[in-house]
PDB file of C-alpha atoms in Angstrom:
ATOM      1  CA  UNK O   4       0.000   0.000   0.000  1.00 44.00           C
ATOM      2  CA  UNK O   5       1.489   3.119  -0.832  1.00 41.00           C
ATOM      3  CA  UNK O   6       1.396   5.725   1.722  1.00 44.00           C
ATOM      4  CA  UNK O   7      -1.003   9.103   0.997  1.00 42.00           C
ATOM      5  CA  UNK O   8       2.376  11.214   1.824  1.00 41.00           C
ATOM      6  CA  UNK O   9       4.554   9.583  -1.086  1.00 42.00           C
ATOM      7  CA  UNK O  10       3.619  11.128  -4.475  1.00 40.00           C
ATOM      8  CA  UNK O  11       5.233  10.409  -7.629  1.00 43.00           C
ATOM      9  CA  UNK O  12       7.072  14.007  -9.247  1.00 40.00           C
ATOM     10  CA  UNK O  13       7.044  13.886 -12.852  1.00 42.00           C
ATOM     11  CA  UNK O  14       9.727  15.845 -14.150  1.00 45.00           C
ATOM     12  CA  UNK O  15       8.535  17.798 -17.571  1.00 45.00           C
ATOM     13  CA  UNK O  16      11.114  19.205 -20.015  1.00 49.00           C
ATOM     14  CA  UNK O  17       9.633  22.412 -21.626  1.00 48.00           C
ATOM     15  CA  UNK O  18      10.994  23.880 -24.590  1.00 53.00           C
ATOM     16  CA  UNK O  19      12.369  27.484 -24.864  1.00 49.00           C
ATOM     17  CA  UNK O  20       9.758  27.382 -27.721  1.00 56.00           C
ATOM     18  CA  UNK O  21       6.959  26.317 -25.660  1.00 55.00           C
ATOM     19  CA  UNK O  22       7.584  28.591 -22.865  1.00 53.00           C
ATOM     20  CA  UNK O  23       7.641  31.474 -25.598  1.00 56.00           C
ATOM     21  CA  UNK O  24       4.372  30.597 -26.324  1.00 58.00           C
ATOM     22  CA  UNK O  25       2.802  29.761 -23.244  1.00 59.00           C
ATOM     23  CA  UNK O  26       4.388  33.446 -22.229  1.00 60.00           C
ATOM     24  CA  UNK O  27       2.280  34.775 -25.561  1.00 61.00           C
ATOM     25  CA  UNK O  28      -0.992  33.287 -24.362  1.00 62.00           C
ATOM     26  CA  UNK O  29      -0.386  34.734 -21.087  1.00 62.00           C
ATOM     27  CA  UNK O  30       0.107  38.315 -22.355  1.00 61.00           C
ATOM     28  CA  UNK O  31      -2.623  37.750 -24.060  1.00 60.00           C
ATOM     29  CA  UNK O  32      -4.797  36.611 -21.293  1.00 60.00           C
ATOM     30  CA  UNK O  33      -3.707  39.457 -19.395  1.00 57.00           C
ATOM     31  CA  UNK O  34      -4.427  42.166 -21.981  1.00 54.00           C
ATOM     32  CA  UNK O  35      -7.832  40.987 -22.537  1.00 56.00           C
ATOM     33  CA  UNK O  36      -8.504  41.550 -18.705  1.00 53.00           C
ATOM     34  CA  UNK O  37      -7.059  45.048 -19.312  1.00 47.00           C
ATOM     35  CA  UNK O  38     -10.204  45.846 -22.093  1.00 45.00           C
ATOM     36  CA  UNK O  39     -12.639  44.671 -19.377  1.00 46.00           C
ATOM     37  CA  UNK O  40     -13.172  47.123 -16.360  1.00 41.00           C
ATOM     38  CA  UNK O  41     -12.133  45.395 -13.277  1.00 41.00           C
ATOM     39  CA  UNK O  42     -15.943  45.215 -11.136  1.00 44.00           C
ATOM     40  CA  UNK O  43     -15.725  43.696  -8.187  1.00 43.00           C
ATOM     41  CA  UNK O  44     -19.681  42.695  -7.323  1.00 45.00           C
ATOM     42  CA  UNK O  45     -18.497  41.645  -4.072  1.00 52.00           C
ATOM     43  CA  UNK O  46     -17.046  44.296  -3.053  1.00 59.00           C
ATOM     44  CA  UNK O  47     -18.663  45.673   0.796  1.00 76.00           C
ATOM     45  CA  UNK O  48     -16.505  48.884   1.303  1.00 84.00           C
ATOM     46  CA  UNK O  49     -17.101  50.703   5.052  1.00 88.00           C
ATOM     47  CA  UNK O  50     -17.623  54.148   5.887  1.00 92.00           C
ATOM     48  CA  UNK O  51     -13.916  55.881   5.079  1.00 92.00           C
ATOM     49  CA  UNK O  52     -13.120  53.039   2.512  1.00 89.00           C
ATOM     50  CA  UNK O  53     -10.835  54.697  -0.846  1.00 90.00           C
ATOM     51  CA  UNK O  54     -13.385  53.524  -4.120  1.00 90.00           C
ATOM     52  CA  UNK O  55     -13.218  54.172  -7.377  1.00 89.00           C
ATOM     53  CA  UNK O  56     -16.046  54.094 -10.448  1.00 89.00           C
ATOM     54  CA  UNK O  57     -15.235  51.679 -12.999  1.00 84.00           C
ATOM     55  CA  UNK O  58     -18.713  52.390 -14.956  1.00 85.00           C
ATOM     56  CA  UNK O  59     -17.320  53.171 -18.137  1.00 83.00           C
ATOM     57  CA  UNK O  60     -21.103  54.109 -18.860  1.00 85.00           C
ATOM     58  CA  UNK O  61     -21.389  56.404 -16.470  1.00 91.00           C
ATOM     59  CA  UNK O  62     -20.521  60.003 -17.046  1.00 93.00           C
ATOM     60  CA  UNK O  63     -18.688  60.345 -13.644  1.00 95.00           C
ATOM     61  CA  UNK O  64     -16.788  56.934 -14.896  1.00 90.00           C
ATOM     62  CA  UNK O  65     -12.773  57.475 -13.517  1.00 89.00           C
ATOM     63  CA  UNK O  66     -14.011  59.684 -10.465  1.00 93.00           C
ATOM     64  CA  UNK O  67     -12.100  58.230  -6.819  1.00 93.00           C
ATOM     65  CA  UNK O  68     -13.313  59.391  -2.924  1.00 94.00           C
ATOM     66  CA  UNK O  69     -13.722  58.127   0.127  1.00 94.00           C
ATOM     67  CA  UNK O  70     -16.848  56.807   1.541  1.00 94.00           C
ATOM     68  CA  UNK O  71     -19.177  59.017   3.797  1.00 96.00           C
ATOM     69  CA  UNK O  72     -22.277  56.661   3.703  1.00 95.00           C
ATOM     70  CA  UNK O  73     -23.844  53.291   3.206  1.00 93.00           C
ATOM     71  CA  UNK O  74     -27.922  53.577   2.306  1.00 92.00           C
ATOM     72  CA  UNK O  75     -29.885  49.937   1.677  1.00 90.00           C
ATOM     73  CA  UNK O  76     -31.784  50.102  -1.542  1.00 85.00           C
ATOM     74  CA  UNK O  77     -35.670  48.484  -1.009  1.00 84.00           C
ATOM     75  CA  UNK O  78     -36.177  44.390  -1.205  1.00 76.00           C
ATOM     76  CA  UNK O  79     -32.887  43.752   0.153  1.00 74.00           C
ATOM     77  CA  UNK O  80     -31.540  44.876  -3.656  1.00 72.00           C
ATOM     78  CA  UNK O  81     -28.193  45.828  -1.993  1.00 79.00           C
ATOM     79  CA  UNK O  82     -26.491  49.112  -1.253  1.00 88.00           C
ATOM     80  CA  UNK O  83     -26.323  52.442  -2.278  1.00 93.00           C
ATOM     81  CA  UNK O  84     -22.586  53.787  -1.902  1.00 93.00           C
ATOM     82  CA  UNK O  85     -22.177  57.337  -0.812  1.00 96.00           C
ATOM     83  CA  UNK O  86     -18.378  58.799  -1.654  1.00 96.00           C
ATOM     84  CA  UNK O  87     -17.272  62.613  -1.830  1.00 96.00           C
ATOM     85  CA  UNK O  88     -14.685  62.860  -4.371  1.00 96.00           C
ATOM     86  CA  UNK O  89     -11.063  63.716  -4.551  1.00 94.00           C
ATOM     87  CA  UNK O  90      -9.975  63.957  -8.389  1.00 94.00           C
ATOM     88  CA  UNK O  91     -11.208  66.106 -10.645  1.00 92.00           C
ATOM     89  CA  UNK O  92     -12.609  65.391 -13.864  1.00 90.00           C
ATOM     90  CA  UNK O  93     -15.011  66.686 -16.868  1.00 88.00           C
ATOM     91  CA  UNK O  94     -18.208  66.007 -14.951  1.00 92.00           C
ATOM     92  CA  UNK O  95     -16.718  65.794 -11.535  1.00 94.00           C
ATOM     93  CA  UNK O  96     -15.228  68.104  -8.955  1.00 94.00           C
ATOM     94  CA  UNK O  97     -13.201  67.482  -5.923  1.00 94.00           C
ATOM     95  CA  UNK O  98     -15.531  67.594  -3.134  1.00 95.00           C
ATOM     96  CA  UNK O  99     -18.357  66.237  -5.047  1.00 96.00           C
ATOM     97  CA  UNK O 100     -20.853  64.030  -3.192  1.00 96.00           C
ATOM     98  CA  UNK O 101     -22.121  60.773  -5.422  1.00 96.00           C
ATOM     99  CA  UNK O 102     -24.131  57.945  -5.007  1.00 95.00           C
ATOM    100  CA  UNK O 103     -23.648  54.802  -6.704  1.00 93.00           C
ATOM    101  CA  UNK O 104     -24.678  51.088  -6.603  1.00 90.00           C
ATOM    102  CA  UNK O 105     -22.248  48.407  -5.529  1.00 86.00           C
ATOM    103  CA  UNK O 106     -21.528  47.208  -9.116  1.00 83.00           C
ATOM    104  CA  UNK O 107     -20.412  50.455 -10.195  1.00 87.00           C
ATOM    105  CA  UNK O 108     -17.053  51.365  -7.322  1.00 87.00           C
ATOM    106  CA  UNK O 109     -13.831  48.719  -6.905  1.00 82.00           C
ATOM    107  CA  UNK O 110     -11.554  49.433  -3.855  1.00 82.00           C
ATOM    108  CA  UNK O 111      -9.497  52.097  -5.400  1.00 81.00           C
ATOM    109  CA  UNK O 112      -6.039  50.259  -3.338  1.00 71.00           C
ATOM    110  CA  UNK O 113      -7.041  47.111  -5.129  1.00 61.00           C
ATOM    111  CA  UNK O 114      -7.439  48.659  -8.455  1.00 58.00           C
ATOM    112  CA  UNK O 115      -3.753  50.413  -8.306  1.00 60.00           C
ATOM    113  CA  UNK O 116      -2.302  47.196  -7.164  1.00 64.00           C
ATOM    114  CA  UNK O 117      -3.976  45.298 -10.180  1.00 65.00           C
ATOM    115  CA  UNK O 118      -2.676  47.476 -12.713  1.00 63.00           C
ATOM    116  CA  UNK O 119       0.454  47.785 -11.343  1.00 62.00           C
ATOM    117  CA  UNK O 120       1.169  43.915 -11.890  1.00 66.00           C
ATOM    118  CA  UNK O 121      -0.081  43.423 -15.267  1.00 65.00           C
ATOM    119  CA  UNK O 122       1.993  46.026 -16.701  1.00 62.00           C
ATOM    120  CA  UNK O 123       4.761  44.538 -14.777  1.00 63.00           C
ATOM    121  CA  UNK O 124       3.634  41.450 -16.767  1.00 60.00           C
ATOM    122  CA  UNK O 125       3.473  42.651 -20.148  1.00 60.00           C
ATOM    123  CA  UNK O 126       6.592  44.595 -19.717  1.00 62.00           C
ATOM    124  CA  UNK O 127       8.595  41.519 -18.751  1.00 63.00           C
ATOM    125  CA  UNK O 128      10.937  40.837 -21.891  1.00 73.00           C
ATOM    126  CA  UNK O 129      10.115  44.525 -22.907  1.00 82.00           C
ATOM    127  CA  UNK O 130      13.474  46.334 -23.833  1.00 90.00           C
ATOM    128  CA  UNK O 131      15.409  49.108 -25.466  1.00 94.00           C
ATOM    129  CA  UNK O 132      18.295  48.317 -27.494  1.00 94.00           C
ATOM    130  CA  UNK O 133      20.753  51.068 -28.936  1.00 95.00           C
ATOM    131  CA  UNK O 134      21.797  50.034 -32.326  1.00 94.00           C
ATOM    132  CA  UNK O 135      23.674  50.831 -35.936  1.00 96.00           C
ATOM    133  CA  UNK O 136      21.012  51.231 -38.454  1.00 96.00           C
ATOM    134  CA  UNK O 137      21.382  49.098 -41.044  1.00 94.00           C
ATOM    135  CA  UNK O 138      19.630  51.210 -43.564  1.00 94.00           C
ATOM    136  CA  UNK O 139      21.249  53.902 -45.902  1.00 92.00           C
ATOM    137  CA  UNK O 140      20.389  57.682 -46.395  1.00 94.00           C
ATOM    138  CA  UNK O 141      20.933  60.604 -48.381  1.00 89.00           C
ATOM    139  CA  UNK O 142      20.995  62.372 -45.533  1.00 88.00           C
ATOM    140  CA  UNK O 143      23.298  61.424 -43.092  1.00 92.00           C
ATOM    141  CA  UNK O 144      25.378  58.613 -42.725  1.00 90.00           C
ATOM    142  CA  UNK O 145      26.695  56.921 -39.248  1.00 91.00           C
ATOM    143  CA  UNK O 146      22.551  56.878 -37.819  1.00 96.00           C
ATOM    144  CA  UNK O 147      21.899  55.290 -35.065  1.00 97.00           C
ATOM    145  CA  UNK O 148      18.760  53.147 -34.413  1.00 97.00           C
ATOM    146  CA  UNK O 149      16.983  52.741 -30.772  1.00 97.00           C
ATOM    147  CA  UNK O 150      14.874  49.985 -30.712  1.00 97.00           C
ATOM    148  CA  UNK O 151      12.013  48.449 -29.242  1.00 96.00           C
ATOM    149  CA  UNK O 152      12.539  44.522 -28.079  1.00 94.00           C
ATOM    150  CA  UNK O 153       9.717  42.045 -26.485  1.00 91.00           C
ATOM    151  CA  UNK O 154      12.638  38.844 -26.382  1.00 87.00           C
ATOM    152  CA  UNK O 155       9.549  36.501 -26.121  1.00 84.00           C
ATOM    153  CA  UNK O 156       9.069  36.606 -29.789  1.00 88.00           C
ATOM    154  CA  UNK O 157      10.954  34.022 -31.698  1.00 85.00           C
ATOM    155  CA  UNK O 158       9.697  34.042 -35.318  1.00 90.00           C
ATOM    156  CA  UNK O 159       9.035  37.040 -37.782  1.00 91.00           C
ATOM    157  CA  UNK O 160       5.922  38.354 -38.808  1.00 91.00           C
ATOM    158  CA  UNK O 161       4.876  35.478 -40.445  1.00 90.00           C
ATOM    159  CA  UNK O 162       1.379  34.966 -42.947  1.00 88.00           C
ATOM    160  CA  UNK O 163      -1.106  32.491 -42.390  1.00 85.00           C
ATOM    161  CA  UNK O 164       0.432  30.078 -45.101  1.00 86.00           C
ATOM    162  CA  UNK O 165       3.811  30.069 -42.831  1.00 85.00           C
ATOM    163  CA  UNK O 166       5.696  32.593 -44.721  1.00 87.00           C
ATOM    164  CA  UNK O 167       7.514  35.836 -43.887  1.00 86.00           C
ATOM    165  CA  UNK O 168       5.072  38.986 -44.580  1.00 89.00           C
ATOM    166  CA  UNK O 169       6.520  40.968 -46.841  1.00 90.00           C
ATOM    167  CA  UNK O 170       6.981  43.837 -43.495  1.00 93.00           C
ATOM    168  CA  UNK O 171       9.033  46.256 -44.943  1.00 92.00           C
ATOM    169  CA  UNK O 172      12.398  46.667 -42.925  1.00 94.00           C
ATOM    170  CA  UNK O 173      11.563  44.048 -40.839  1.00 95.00           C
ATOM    171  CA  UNK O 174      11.856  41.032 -42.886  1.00 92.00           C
ATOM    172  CA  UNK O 175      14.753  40.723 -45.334  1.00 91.00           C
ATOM    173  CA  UNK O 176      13.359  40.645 -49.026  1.00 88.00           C
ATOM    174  CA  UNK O 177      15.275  41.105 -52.778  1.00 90.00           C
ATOM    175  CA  UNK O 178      14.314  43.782 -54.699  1.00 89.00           C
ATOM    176  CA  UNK O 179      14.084  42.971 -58.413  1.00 90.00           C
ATOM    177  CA  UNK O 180      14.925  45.007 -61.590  1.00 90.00           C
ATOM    178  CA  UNK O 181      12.220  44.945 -64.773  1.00 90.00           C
ATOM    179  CA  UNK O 182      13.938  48.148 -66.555  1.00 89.00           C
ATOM    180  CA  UNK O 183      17.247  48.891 -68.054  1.00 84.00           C
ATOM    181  CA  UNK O 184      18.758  51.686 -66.326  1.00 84.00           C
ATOM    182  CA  UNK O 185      20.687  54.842 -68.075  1.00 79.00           C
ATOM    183  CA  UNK O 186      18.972  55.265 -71.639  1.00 79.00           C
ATOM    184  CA  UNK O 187      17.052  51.810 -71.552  1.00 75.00           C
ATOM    185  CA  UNK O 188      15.610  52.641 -68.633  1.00 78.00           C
ATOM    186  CA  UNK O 189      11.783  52.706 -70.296  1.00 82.00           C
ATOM    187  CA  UNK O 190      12.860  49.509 -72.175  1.00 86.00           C
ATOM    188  CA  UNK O 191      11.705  45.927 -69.870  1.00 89.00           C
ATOM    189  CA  UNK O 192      14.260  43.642 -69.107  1.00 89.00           C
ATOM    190  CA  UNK O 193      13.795  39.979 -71.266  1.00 88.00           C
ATOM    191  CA  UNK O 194      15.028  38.442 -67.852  1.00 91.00           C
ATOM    192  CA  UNK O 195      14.300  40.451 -64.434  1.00 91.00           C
ATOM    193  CA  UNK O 196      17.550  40.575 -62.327  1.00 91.00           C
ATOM    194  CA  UNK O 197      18.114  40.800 -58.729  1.00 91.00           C
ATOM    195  CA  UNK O 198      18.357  44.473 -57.355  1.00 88.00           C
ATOM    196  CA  UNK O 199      18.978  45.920 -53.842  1.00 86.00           C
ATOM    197  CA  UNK O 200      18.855  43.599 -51.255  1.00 90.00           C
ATOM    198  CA  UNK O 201      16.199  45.127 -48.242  1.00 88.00           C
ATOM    199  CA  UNK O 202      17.816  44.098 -44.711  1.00 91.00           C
ATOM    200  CA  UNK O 203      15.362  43.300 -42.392  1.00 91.00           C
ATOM    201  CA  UNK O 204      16.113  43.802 -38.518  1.00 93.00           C
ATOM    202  CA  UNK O 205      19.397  42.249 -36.622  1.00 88.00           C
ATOM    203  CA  UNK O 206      17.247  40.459 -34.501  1.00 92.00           C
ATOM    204  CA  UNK O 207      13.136  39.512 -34.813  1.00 93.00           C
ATOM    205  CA  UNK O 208      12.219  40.145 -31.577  1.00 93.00           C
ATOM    206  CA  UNK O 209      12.651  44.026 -32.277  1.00 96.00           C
ATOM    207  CA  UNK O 210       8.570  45.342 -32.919  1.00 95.00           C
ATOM    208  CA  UNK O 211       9.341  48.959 -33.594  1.00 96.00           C
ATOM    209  CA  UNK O 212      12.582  51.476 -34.527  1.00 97.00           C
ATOM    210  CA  UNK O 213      13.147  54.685 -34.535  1.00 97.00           C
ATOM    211  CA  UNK O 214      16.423  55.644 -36.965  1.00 97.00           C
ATOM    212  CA  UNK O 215      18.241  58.986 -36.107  1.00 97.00           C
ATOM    213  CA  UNK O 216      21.302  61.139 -36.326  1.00 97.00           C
ATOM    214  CA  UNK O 217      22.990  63.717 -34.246  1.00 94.00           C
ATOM    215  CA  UNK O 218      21.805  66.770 -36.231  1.00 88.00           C
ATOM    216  CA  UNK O 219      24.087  69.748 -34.261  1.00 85.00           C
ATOM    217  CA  UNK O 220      25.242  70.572 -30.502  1.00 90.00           C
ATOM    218  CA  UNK O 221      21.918  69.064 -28.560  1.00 92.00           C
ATOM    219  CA  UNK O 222      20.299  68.679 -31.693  1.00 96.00           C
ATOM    220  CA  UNK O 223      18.819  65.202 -33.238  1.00 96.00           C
ATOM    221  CA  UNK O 224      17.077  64.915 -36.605  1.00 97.00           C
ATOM    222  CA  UNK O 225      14.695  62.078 -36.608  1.00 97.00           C
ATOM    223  CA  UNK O 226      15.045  59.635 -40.390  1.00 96.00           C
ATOM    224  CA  UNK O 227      12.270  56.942 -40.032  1.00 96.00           C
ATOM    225  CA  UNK O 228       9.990  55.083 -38.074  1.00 96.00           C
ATOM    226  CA  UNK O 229       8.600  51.792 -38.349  1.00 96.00           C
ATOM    227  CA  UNK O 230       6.426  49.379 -36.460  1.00 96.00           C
ATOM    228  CA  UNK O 231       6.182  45.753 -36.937  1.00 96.00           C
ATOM    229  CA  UNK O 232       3.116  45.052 -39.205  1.00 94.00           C
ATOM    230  CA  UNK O 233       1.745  42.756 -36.476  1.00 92.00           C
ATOM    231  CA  UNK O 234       2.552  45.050 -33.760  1.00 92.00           C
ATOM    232  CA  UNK O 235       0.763  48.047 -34.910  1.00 91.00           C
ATOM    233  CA  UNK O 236      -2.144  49.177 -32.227  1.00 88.00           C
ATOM    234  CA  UNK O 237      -0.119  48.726 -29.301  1.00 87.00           C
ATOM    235  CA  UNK O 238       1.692  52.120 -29.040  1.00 90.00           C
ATOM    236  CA  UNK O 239       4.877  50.850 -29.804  1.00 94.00           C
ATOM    237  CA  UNK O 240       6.166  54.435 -31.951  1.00 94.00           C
ATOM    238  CA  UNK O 241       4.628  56.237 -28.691  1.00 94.00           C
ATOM    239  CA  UNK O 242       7.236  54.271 -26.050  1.00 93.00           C
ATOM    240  CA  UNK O 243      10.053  54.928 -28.645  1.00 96.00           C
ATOM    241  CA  UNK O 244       9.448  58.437 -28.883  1.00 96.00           C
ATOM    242  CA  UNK O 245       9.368  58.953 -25.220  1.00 95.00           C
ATOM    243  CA  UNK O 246      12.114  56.501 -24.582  1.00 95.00           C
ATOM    244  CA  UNK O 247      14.121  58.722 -27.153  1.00 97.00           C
ATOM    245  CA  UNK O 248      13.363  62.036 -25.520  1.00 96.00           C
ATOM    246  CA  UNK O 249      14.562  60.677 -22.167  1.00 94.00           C
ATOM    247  CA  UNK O 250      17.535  59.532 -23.841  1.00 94.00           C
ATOM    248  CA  UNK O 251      18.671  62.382 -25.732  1.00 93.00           C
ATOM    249  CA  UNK O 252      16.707  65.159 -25.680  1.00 92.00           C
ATOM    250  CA  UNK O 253      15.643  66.184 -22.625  1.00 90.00           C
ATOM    251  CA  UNK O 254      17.937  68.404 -21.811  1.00 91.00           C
ATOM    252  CA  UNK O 255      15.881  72.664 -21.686  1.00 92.00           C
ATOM    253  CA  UNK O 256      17.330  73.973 -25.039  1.00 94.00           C
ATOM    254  CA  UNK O 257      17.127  70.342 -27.057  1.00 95.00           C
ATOM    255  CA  UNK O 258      16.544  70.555 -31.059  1.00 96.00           C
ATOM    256  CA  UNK O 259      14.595  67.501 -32.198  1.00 97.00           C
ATOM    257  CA  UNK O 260      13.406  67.482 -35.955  1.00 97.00           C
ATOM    258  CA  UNK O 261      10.691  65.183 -36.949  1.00 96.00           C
ATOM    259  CA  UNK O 262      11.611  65.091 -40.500  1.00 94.00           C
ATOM    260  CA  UNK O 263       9.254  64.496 -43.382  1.00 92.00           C
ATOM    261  CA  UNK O 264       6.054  63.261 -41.349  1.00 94.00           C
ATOM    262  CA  UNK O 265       4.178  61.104 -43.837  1.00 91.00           C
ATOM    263  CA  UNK O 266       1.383  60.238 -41.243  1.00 91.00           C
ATOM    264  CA  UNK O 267      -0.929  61.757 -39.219  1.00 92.00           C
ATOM    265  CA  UNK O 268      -0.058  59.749 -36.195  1.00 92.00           C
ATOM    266  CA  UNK O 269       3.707  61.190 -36.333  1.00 94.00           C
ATOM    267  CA  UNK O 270       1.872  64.476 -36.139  1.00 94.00           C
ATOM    268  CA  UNK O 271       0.074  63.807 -33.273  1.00 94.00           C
ATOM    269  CA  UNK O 272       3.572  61.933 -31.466  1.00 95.00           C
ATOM    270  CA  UNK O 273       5.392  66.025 -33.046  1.00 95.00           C
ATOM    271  CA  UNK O 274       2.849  67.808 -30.180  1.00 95.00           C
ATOM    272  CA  UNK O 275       2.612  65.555 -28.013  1.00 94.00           C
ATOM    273  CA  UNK O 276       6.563  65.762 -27.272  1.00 95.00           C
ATOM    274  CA  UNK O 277       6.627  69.982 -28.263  1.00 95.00           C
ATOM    275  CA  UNK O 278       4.051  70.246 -25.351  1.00 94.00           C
ATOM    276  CA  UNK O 279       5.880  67.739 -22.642  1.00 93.00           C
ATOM    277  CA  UNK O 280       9.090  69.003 -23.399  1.00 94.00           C
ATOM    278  CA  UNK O 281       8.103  73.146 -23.927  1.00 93.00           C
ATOM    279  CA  UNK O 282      11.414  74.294 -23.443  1.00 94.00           C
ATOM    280  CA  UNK O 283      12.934  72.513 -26.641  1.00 94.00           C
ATOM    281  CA  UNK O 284      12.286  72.513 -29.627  1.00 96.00           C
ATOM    282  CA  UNK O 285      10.304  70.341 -31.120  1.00 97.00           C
ATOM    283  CA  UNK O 286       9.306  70.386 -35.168  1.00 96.00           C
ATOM    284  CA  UNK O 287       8.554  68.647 -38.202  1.00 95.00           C
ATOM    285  CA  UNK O 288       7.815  68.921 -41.618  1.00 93.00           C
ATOM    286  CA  UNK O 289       4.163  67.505 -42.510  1.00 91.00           C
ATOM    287  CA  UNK O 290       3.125  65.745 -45.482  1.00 89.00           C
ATOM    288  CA  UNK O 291       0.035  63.693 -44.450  1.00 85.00           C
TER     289      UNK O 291
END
């Protein structure tokens, strides 16, 4: 008879692969509890409890206080929560005195604490890499690249057949040439031949770049941008651009040129930065 206090250990090998993508479908996990509001329904705060309304339907959604008063609703349908605010927002004032339901507030402590551990969890294998570019232009030569690493990922951006996506300046891909060049340029090749070879980045778990070069004393000139096609919609240009300003250009007096801004999103990044940062200078050319 074998005793209830022996058990038998299995010992499991796991794969870097699998743990890659067991950390993926974590992340994953975790960031669709970020979309949902975090409602606790059994939540019983006391009188002088910190709350805060996660309602995103109601118009006094965001607003935190402390609670004055409890107040049964009739048939035992619960409680009515009484809190005077302390933040201030668009249809709230500090001071305020509201009343919501139960299902409405979260322990504001709880809430803080929450938030504060996913990001730790999405940010783990989250990094910034100074780099050579490996791209060429007219403009400058010697730029550097800071990029944006998640060293979880293991394979490119890849199609649903199993192929590389052709993700400009992230995966590698040969250019080819139709034309003659010089005076039989307008005249089409017989046979196409190989052109410029596109490098792709030195390593695929980089999801975003930001190319640069030093542009004068405290002043940087930005060249390009890019975001992995699969990345896009997670504000990966936004952590580049601030990780860059902490880097280099936050300094009072700082010169930082945007360059040819071909979207409107780089626009938006421009003021963002020209109104954190209001004694540089911060501009860019637009043509979106």
């Amino acid at each position: 008879m074998v005793s209830p206090f022996v058990y038998n250990i299995i010992t499991v090998k796991v794969s870097k692969r699998e743990i890659c993508y067991m950390s993926k479908i974590v992340k994953k996990y975790v960031r669709e509890i970020l979309s949902e509001e975090f409602q606790s329904h059994t939540f019983e705060p006391a009188v002088g409890d910190n709350v805060v309304n996660t309602n995103p339907n109601c118009k006094h959604y965001g607003s935190q206080g402390v609670v004055a008063g409890i107040e049964p609703l009739p048939g035992d349908a619960g409680n009515i929560i009484i809190y005077r605010v302390t933040n201030v927002g668009k249809e709230f004032s500090a001071g305020d005195v509201l009343e919501k339901t139960m299902d409405q507030l979260s322990p504001l402590g709880v809430i803080q604490e929450v938030r504060n551990f996913i990001n730790q969890v999405l940010n783990e294998g989250i990094e910034f890499r100074e780099l050579d570019s490996p791209l060429r232009y007219s403009r400058a030569s010697g730029v550097k690249r800071l990029a944006l690493c998640d060293t979880s990922i293991e394979e490119p951006n890849m199609s649903p057949s199993g192929k590389p996506m052709r993700d400009s300046y992230f995966n590698e891909y040969q250019e080819w040439e139709y034309y003659g060049r010089g005076k039989s340029r307008n005249r089409r090749l017989k046979k196409p031949r190989k052109g410029q070879l596109v490098p792709g980045v030195s390593d695929v778990c980089v999801i975003g770049f930001l190319d640069f070069h030093e542009y004068g004393d405290n002043a940087w000139y930005i060249d390009y941008m890019k975001t992995r096609g699969d990345k896009e919609g997670q504000k990966v240009a936004s952590r580049l651009i601030d990780e860059f300003f902490k880097r280099y250009a936050s300094e009072p007096g700082s010169y930082v040129h945007f360059g040819k801004m071909m979207r409107e999103e780089i626009g938006h990044l421009k003021d963002k930065m020209a109104k954190k940062y209001p004694d540089s200078t911060v501009i860019g050319a637009v043509n979106f």
